[in-house]
mmCIF file of C-alpha atoms and ligand atoms in Angstrom:
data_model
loop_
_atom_site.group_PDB
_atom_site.id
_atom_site.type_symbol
_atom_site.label_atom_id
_atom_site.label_comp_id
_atom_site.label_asym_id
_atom_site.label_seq_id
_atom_site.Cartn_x
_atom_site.Cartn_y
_atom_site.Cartn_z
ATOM 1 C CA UNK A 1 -183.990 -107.983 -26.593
ATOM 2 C CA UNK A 2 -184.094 -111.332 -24.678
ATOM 3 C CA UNK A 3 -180.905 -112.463 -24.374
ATOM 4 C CA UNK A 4 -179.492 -116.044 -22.616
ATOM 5 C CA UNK A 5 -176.167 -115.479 -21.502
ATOM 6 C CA UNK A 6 -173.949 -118.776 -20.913
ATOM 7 C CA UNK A 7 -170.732 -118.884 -18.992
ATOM 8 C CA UNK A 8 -170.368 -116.022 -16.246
ATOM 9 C CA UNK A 9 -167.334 -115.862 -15.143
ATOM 10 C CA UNK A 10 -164.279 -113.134 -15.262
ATOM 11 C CA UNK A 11 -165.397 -111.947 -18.549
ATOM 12 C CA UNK A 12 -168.703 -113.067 -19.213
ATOM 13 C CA UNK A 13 -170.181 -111.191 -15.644
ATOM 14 C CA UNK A 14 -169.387 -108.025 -16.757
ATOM 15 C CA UNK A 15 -170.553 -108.375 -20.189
ATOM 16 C CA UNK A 16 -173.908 -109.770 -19.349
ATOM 17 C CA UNK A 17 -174.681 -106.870 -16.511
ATOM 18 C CA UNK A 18 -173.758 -104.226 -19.092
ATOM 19 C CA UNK A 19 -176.398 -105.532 -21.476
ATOM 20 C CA UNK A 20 -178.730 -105.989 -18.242
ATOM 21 C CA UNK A 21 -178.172 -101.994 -17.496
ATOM 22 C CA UNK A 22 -178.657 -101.263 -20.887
ATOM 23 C CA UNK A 23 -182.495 -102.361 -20.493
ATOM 24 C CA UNK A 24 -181.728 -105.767 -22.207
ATOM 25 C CA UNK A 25 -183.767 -108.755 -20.541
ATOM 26 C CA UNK A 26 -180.719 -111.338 -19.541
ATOM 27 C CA UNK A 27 -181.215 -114.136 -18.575
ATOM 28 C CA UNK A 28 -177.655 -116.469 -17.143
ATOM 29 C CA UNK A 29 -176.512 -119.577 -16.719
ATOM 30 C CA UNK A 30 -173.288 -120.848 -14.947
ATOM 31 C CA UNK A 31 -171.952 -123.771 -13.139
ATOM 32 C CA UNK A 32 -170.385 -122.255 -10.766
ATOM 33 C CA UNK A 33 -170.170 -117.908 -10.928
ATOM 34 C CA UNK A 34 -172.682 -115.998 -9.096
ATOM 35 C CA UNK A 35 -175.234 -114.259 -11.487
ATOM 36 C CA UNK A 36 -174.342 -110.306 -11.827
ATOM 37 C CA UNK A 37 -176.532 -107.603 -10.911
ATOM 38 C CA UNK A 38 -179.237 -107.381 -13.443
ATOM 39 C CA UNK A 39 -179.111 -110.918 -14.459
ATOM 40 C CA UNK A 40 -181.674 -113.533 -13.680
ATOM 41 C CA UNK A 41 -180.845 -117.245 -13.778
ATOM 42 C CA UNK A 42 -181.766 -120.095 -15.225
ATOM 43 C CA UNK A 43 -181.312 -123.434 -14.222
ATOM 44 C CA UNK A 44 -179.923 -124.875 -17.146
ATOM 45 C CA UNK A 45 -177.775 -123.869 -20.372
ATOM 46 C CA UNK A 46 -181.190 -124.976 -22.412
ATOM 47 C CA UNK A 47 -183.859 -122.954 -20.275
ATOM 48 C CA UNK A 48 -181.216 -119.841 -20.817
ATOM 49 C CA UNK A 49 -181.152 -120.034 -24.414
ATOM 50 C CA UNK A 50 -185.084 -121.207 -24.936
ATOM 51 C CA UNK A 51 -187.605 -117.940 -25.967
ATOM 52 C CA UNK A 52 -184.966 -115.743 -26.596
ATOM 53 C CA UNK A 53 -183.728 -113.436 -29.770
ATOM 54 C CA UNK A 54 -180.059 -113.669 -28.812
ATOM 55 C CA UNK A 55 -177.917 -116.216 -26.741
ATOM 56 C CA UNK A 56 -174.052 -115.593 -25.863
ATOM 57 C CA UNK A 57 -171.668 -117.835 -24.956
ATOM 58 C CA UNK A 58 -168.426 -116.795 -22.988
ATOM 59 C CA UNK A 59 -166.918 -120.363 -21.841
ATOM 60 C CA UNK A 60 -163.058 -121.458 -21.620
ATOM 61 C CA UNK A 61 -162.583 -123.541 -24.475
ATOM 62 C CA UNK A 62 -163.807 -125.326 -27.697
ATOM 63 C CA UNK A 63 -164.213 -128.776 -26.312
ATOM 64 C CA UNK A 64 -166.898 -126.907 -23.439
ATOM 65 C CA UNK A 65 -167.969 -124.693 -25.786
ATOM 66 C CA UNK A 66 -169.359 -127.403 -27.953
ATOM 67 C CA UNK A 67 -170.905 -129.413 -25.838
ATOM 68 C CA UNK A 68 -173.058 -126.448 -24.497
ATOM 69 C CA UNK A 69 -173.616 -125.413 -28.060
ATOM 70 C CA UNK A 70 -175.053 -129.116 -29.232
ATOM 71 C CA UNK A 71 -177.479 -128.689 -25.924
ATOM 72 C CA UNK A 72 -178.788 -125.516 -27.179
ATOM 73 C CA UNK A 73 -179.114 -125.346 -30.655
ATOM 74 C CA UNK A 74 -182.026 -127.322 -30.930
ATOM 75 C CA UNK A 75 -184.046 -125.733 -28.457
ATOM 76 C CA UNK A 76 -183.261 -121.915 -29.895
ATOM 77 C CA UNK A 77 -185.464 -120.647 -31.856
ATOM 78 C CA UNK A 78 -184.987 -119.935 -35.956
ATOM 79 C CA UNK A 79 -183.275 -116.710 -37.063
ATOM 80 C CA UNK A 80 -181.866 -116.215 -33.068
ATOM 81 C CA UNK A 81 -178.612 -115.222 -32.812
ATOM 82 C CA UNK A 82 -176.345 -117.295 -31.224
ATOM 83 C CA UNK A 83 -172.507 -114.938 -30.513
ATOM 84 C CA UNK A 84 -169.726 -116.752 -29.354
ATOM 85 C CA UNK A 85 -167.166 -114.803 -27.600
ATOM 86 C CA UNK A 86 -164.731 -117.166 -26.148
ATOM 87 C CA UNK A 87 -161.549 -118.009 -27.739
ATOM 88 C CA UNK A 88 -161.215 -120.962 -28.957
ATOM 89 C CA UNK A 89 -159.633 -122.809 -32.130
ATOM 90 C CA UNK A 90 -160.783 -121.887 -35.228
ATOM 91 C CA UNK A 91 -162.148 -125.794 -36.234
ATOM 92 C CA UNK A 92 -164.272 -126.111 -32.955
ATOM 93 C CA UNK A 93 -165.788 -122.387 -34.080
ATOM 94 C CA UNK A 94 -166.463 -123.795 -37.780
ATOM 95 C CA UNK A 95 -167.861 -126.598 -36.500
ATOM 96 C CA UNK A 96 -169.956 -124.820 -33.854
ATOM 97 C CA UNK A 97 -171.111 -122.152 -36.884
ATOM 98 C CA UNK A 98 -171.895 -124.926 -39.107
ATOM 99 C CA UNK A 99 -174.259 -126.637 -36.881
ATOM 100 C CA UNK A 100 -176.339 -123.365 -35.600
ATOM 101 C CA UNK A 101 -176.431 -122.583 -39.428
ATOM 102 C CA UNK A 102 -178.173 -125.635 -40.162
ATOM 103 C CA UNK A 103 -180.654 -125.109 -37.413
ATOM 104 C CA UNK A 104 -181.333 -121.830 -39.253
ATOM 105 C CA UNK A 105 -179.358 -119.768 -36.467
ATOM 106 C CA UNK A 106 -177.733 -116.627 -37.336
ATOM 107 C CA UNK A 107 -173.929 -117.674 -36.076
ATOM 108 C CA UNK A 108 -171.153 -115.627 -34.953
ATOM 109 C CA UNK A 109 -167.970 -116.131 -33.376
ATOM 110 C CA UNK A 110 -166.820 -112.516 -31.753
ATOM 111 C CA UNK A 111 -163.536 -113.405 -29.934
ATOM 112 C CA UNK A 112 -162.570 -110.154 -27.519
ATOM 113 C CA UNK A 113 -159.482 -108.133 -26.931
ATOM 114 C CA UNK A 114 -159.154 -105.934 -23.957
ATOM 115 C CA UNK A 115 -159.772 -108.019 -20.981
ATOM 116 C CA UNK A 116 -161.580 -107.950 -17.324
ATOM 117 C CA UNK A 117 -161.027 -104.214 -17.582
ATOM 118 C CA UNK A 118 -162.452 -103.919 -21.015
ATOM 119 C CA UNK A 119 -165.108 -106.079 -20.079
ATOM 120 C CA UNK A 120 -166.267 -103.934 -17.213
ATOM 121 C CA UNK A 121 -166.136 -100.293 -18.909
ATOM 122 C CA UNK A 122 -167.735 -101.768 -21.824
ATOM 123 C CA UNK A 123 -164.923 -101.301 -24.455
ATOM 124 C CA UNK A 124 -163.900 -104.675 -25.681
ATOM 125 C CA UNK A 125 -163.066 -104.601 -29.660
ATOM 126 C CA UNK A 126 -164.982 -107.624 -31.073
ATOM 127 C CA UNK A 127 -163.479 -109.902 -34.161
ATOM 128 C CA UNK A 128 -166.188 -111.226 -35.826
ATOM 129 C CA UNK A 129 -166.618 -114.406 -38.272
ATOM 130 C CA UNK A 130 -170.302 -114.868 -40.153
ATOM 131 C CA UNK A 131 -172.616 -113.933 -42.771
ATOM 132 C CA UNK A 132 -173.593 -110.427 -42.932
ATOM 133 C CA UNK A 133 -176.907 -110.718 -41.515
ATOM 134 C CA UNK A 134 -175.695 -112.777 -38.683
ATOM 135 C CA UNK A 135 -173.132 -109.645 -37.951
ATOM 136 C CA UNK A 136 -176.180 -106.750 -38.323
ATOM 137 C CA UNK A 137 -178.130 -109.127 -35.642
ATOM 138 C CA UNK A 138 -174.891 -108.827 -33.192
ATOM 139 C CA UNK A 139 -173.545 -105.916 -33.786
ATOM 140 C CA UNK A 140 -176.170 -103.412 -31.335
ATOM 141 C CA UNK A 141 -175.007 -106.066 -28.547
ATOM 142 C CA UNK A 142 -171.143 -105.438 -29.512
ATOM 143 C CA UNK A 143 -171.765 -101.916 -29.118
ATOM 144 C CA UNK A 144 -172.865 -101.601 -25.361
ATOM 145 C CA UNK A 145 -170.044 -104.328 -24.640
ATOM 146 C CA UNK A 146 -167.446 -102.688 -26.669
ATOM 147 C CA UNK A 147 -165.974 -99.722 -28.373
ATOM 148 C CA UNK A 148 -165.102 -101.543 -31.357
ATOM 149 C CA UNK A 149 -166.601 -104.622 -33.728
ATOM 150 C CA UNK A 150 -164.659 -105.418 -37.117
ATOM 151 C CA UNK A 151 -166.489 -107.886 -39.458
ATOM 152 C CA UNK A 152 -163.576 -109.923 -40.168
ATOM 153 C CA UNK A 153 -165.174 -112.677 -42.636
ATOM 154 C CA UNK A 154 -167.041 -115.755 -42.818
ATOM 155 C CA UNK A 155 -166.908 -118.054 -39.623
ATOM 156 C CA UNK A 156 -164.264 -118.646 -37.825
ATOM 157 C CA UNK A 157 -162.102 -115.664 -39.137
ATOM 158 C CA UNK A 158 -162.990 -113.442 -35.806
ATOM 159 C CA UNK A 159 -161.025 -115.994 -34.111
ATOM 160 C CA UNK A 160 -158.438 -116.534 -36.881
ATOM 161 C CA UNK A 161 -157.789 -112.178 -36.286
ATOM 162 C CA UNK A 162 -157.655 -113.171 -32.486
ATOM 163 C CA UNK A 163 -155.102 -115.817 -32.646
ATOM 164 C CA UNK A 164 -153.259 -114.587 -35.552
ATOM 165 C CA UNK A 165 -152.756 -111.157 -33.086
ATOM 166 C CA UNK A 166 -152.089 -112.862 -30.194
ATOM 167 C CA UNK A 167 -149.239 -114.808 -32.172
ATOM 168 C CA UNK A 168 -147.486 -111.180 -32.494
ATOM 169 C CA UNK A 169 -148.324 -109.914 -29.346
ATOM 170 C CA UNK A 170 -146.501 -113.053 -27.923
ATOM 171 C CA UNK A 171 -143.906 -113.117 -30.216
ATOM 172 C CA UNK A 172 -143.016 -108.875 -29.727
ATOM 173 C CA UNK A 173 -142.931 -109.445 -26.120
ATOM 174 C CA UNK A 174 -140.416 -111.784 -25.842
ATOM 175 C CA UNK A 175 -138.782 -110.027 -28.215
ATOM 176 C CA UNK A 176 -138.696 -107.128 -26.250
ATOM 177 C CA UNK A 177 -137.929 -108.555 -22.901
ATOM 178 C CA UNK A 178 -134.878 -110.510 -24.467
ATOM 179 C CA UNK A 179 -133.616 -107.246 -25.944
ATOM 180 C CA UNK A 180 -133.693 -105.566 -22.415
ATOM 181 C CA UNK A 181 -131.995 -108.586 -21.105
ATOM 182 C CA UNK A 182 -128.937 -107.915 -23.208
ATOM 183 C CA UNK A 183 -129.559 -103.584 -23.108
ATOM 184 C CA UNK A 184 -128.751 -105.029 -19.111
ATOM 185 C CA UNK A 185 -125.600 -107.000 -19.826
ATOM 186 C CA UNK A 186 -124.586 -104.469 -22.036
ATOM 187 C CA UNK A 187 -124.998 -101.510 -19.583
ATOM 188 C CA UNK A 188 -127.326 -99.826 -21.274
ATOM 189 C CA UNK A 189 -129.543 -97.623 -19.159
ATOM 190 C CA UNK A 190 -133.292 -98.984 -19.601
ATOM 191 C CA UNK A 191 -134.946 -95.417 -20.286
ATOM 192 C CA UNK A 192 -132.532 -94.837 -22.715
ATOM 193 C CA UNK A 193 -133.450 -98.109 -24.290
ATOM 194 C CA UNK A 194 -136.972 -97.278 -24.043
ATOM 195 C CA UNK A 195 -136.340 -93.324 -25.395
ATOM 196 C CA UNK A 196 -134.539 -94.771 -28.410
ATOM 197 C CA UNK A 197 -136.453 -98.512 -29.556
ATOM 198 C CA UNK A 198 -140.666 -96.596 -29.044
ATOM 199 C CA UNK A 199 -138.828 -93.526 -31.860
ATOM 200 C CA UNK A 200 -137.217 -96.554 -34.023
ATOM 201 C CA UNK A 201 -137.803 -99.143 -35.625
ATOM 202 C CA UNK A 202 -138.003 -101.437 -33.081
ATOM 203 C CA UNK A 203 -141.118 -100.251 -31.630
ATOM 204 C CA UNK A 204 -144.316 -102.417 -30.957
ATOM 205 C CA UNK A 205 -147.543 -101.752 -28.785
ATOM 206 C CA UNK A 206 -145.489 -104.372 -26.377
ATOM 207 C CA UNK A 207 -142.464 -101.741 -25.852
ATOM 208 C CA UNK A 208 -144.366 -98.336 -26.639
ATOM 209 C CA UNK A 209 -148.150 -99.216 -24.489
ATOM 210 C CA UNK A 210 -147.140 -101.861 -22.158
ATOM 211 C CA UNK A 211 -143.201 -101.686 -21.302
ATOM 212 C CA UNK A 212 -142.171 -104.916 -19.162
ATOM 213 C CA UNK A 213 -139.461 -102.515 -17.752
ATOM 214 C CA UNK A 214 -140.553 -101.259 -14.653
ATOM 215 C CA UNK A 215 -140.326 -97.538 -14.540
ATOM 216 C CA UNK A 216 -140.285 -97.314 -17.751
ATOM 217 C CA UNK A 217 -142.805 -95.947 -20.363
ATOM 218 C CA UNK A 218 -146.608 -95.611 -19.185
ATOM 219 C CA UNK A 219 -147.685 -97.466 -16.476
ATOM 220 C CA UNK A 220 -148.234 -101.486 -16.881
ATOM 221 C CA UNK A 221 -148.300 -104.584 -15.074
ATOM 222 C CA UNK A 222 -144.010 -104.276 -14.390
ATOM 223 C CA UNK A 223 -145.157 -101.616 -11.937
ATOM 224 C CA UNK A 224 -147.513 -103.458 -10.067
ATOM 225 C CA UNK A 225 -145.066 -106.469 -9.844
ATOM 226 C CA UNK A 226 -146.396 -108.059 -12.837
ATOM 227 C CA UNK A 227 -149.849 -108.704 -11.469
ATOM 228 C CA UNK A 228 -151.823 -109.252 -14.546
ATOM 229 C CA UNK A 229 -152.700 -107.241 -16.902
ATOM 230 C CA UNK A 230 -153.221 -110.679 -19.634
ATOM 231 C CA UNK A 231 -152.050 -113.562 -17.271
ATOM 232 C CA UNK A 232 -149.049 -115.879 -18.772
ATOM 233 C CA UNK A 233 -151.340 -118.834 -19.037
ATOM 234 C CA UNK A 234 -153.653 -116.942 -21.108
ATOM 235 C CA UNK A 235 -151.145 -116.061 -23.771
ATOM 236 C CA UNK A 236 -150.066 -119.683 -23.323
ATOM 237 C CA UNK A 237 -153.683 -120.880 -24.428
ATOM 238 C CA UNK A 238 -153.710 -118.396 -27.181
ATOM 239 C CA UNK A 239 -150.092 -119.441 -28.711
ATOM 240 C CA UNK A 240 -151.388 -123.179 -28.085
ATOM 241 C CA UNK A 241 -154.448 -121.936 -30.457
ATOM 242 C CA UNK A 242 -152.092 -120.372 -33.199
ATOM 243 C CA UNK A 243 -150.083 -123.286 -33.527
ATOM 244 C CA UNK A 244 -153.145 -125.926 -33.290
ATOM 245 C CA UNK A 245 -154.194 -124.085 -36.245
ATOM 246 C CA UNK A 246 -150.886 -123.872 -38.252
ATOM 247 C CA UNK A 247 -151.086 -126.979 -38.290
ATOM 248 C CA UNK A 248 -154.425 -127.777 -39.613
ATOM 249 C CA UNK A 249 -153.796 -125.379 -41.826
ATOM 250 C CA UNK A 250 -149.853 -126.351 -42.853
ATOM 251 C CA UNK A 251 -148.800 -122.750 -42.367
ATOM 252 C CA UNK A 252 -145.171 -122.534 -41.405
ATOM 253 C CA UNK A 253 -144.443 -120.503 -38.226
ATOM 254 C CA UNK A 254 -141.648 -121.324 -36.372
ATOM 255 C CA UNK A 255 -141.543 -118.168 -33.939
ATOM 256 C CA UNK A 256 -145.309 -118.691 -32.759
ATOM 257 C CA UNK A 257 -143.872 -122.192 -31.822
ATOM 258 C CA UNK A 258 -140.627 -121.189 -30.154
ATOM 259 C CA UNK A 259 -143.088 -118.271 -28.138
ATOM 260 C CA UNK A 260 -145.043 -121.408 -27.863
ATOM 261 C CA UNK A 261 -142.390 -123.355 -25.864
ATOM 262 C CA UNK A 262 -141.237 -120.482 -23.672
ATOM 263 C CA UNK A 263 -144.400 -119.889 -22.516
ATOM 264 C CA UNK A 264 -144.998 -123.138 -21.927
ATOM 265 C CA UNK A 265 -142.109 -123.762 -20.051
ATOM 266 C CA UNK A 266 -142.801 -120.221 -17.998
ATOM 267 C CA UNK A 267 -146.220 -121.851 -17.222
ATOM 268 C CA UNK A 268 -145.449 -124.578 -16.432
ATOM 269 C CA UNK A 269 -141.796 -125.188 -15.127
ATOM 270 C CA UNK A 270 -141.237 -121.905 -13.767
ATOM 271 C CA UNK A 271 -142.788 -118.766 -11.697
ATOM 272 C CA UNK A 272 -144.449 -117.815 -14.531
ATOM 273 C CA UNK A 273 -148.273 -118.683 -13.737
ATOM 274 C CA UNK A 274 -150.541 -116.145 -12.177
ATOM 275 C CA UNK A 275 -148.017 -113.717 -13.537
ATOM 276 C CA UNK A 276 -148.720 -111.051 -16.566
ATOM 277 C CA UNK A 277 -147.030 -112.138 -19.392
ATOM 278 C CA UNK A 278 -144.174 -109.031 -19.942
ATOM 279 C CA UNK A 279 -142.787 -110.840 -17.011
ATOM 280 C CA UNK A 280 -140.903 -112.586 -19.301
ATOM 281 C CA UNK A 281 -138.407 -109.943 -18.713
ATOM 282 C CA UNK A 282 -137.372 -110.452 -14.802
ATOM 283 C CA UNK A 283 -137.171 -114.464 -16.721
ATOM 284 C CA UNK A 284 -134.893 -113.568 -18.689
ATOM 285 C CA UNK A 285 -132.337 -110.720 -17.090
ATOM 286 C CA UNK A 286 -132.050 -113.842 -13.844
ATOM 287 C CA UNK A 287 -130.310 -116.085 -17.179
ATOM 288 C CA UNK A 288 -127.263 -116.161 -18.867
ATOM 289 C CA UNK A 289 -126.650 -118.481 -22.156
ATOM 290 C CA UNK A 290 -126.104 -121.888 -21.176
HETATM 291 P P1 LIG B 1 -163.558 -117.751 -16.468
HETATM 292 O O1 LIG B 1 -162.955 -119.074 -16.163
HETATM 293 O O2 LIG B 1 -163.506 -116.667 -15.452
HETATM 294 O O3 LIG B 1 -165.106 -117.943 -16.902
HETATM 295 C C1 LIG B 1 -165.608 -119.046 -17.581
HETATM 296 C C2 LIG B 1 -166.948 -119.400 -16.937
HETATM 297 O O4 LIG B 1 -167.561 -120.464 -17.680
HETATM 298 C C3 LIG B 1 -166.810 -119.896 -15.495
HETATM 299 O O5 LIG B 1 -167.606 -119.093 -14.648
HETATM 300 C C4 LIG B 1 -167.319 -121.335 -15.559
HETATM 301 O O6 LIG B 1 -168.018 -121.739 -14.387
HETATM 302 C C5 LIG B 1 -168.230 -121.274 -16.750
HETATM 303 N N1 LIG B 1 -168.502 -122.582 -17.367
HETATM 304 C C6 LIG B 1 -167.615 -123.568 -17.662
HETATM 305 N N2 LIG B 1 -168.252 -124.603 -18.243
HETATM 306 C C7 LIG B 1 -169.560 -124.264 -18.324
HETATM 307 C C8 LIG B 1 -170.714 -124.924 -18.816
HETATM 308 N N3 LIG B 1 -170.659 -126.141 -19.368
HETATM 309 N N4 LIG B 1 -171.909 -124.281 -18.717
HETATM 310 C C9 LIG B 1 -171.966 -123.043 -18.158
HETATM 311 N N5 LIG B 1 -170.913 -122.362 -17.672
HETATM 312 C C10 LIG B 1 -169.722 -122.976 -17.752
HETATM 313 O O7 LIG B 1 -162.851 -117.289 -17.828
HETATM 314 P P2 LIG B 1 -162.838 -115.801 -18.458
HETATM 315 O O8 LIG B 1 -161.601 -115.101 -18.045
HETATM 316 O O9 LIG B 1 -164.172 -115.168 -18.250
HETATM 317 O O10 LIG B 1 -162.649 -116.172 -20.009
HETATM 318 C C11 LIG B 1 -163.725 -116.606 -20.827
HETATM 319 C C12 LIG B 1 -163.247 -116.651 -22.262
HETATM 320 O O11 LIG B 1 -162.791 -115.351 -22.661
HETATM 321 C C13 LIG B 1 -162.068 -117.606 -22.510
HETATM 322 O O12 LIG B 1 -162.277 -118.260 -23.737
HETATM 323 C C14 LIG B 1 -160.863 -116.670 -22.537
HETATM 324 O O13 LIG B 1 -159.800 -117.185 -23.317
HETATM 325 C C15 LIG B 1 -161.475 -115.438 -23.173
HETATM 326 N N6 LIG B 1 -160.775 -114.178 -22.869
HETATM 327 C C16 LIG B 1 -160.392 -113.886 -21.597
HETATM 328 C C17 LIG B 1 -159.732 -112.685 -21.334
HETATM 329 C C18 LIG B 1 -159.302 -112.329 -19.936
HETATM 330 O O14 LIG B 1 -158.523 -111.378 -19.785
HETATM 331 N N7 LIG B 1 -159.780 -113.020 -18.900
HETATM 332 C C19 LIG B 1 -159.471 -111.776 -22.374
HETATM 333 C C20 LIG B 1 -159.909 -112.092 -23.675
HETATM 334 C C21 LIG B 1 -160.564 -113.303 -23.909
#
């Protein structure tokens, strides 16, 4: 296939060289990321989705995402695929879906999960939102970029499965780290904590795959000092998603807004940027109540 690939960067790179090695013909475009090897560039987001059968977008947010989309759409050409595999809120990928629709473009959105690793072995798992036929179009693509694609609805509900995860994901891990907070004050010896909680009923992929307790479990980021792993301002955007889209929706979900706020605050007010986000647990074990 001929495929325009949009927005290079951490995630995007790796993605478009894979389908470059793969014998796809890519062509990129970026503002400011170097093109990978395999990748030929174009000079604008238009001449990289012109004559092609597929275009991808991998860009850091809905506002960006579309105004690159309402440059492109026009020039693609009918029945093209156009993928997006950001994250971004739900509306923005409605909207974005709506408009390539009416151009007679086969939309997706295709949120990932599994990160700069995933990205560069080629094993993301792809959530995707659109009609059937829009999915068949995408799916050989999802398979040299990932392990994994689940058809998760009309548009918009690949990133509805991405947020709606995330929200747990965010929620578990503080959940965790706050439990071996008080384990600590307790004097309760972590691996015991760990040996008991991953065979009981407290047990999550955040305690059992990716223990914020150094030492503890299989390896993660708490043994490489935190160093992400899925950096604290990334869960940050993705709670900021969940809750932007409670609230269009009028779904109640008070934990997703209290992870909100910690993270937030972690971000933001404390050490937390730059760092993974189970390091929510050296947060909380420096804190007492007050
Ligand atoms: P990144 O910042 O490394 O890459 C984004 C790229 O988009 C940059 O190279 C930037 O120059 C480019 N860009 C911005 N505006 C552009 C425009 N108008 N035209 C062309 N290029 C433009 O971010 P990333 O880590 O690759 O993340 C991309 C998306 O994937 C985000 O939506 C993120 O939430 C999502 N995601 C990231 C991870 C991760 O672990 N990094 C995991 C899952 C999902």
């Amino acid at each position: 296939m001929k495929i325009g690939f949009i927005g290079l960067g951490n995630m995007g790179g790796p993605m478009a060289a894979n389908l470059a090695a793969a014998g796809h013909q890519v062509q990129g475009f970026d503002l400011a990321a170097e093109m990978p090897e395999g990748v030929t560039k174009a000079d604008s987001a238009t001449a990289a989705a012109q004559d092609k059968d597929a275009v991808i977008t991998m860009l850091p947010n809905g506002k960006i995402l579309s105004d690159v989309a309402s440059e492109i759409i026009e020039v693609m050409g009918k029945g093209t695929a156009f993928i997006d595999c950001s994250t971004v809120d739900v509306d923005s990928a409605r909207q974005v879906a709506e408009a390539a629709t009416a151009f007679g473009l086969l939309a997706v959105d295709a949120p990932v999960s599994g990160g700069v690793g995933g990205a560069t072995d080629g094993t993301l798992t792809f959530m995707a939102g659109g009609s059937a036929e829009a999915f068949a179009k995408a799916e050989p693509l999802f398979e040299i970029m990932g392990q994994k694609a689940v058809h998760c609805g009309d548009s918009g509900a690949g990133q509805a499965a991405k947020i709606c995860n995330n929200m747990i994901l965010g929620i578990t891990m503080i959940g965790t780290c706050e439990a071996f907070a008080l384990a600590d004050k307790l004097g309760l010896d972590r691996q015991k904590m760990f040996d008991v909680v991953s065979t009981s009923s407290g047990y999550s992929w955040s305690m059992n795959a990716y223990c914020p307790a150094p030492g503890v479990g299989p390896e993660s980021p708490a043994d490489r000092g935190y160093r992400p792993g899925f950096a604290s301002e990334l869960m940050l955007k993705d709670l900021r998603l969940s809750q932007q889209a409670a609230e269009s929706s009028n779904a109640d979900t008070p934990l997703g807004q209290h992870a909100m706020e910690l993270y937030q605050k972690f971000v933001e007010e404390e050490d937390g940027n730059g760092k993974d986000f189970s390091a929510m647990l050296p947060r909380f074990e420096k804190r007492g109540r007050g």
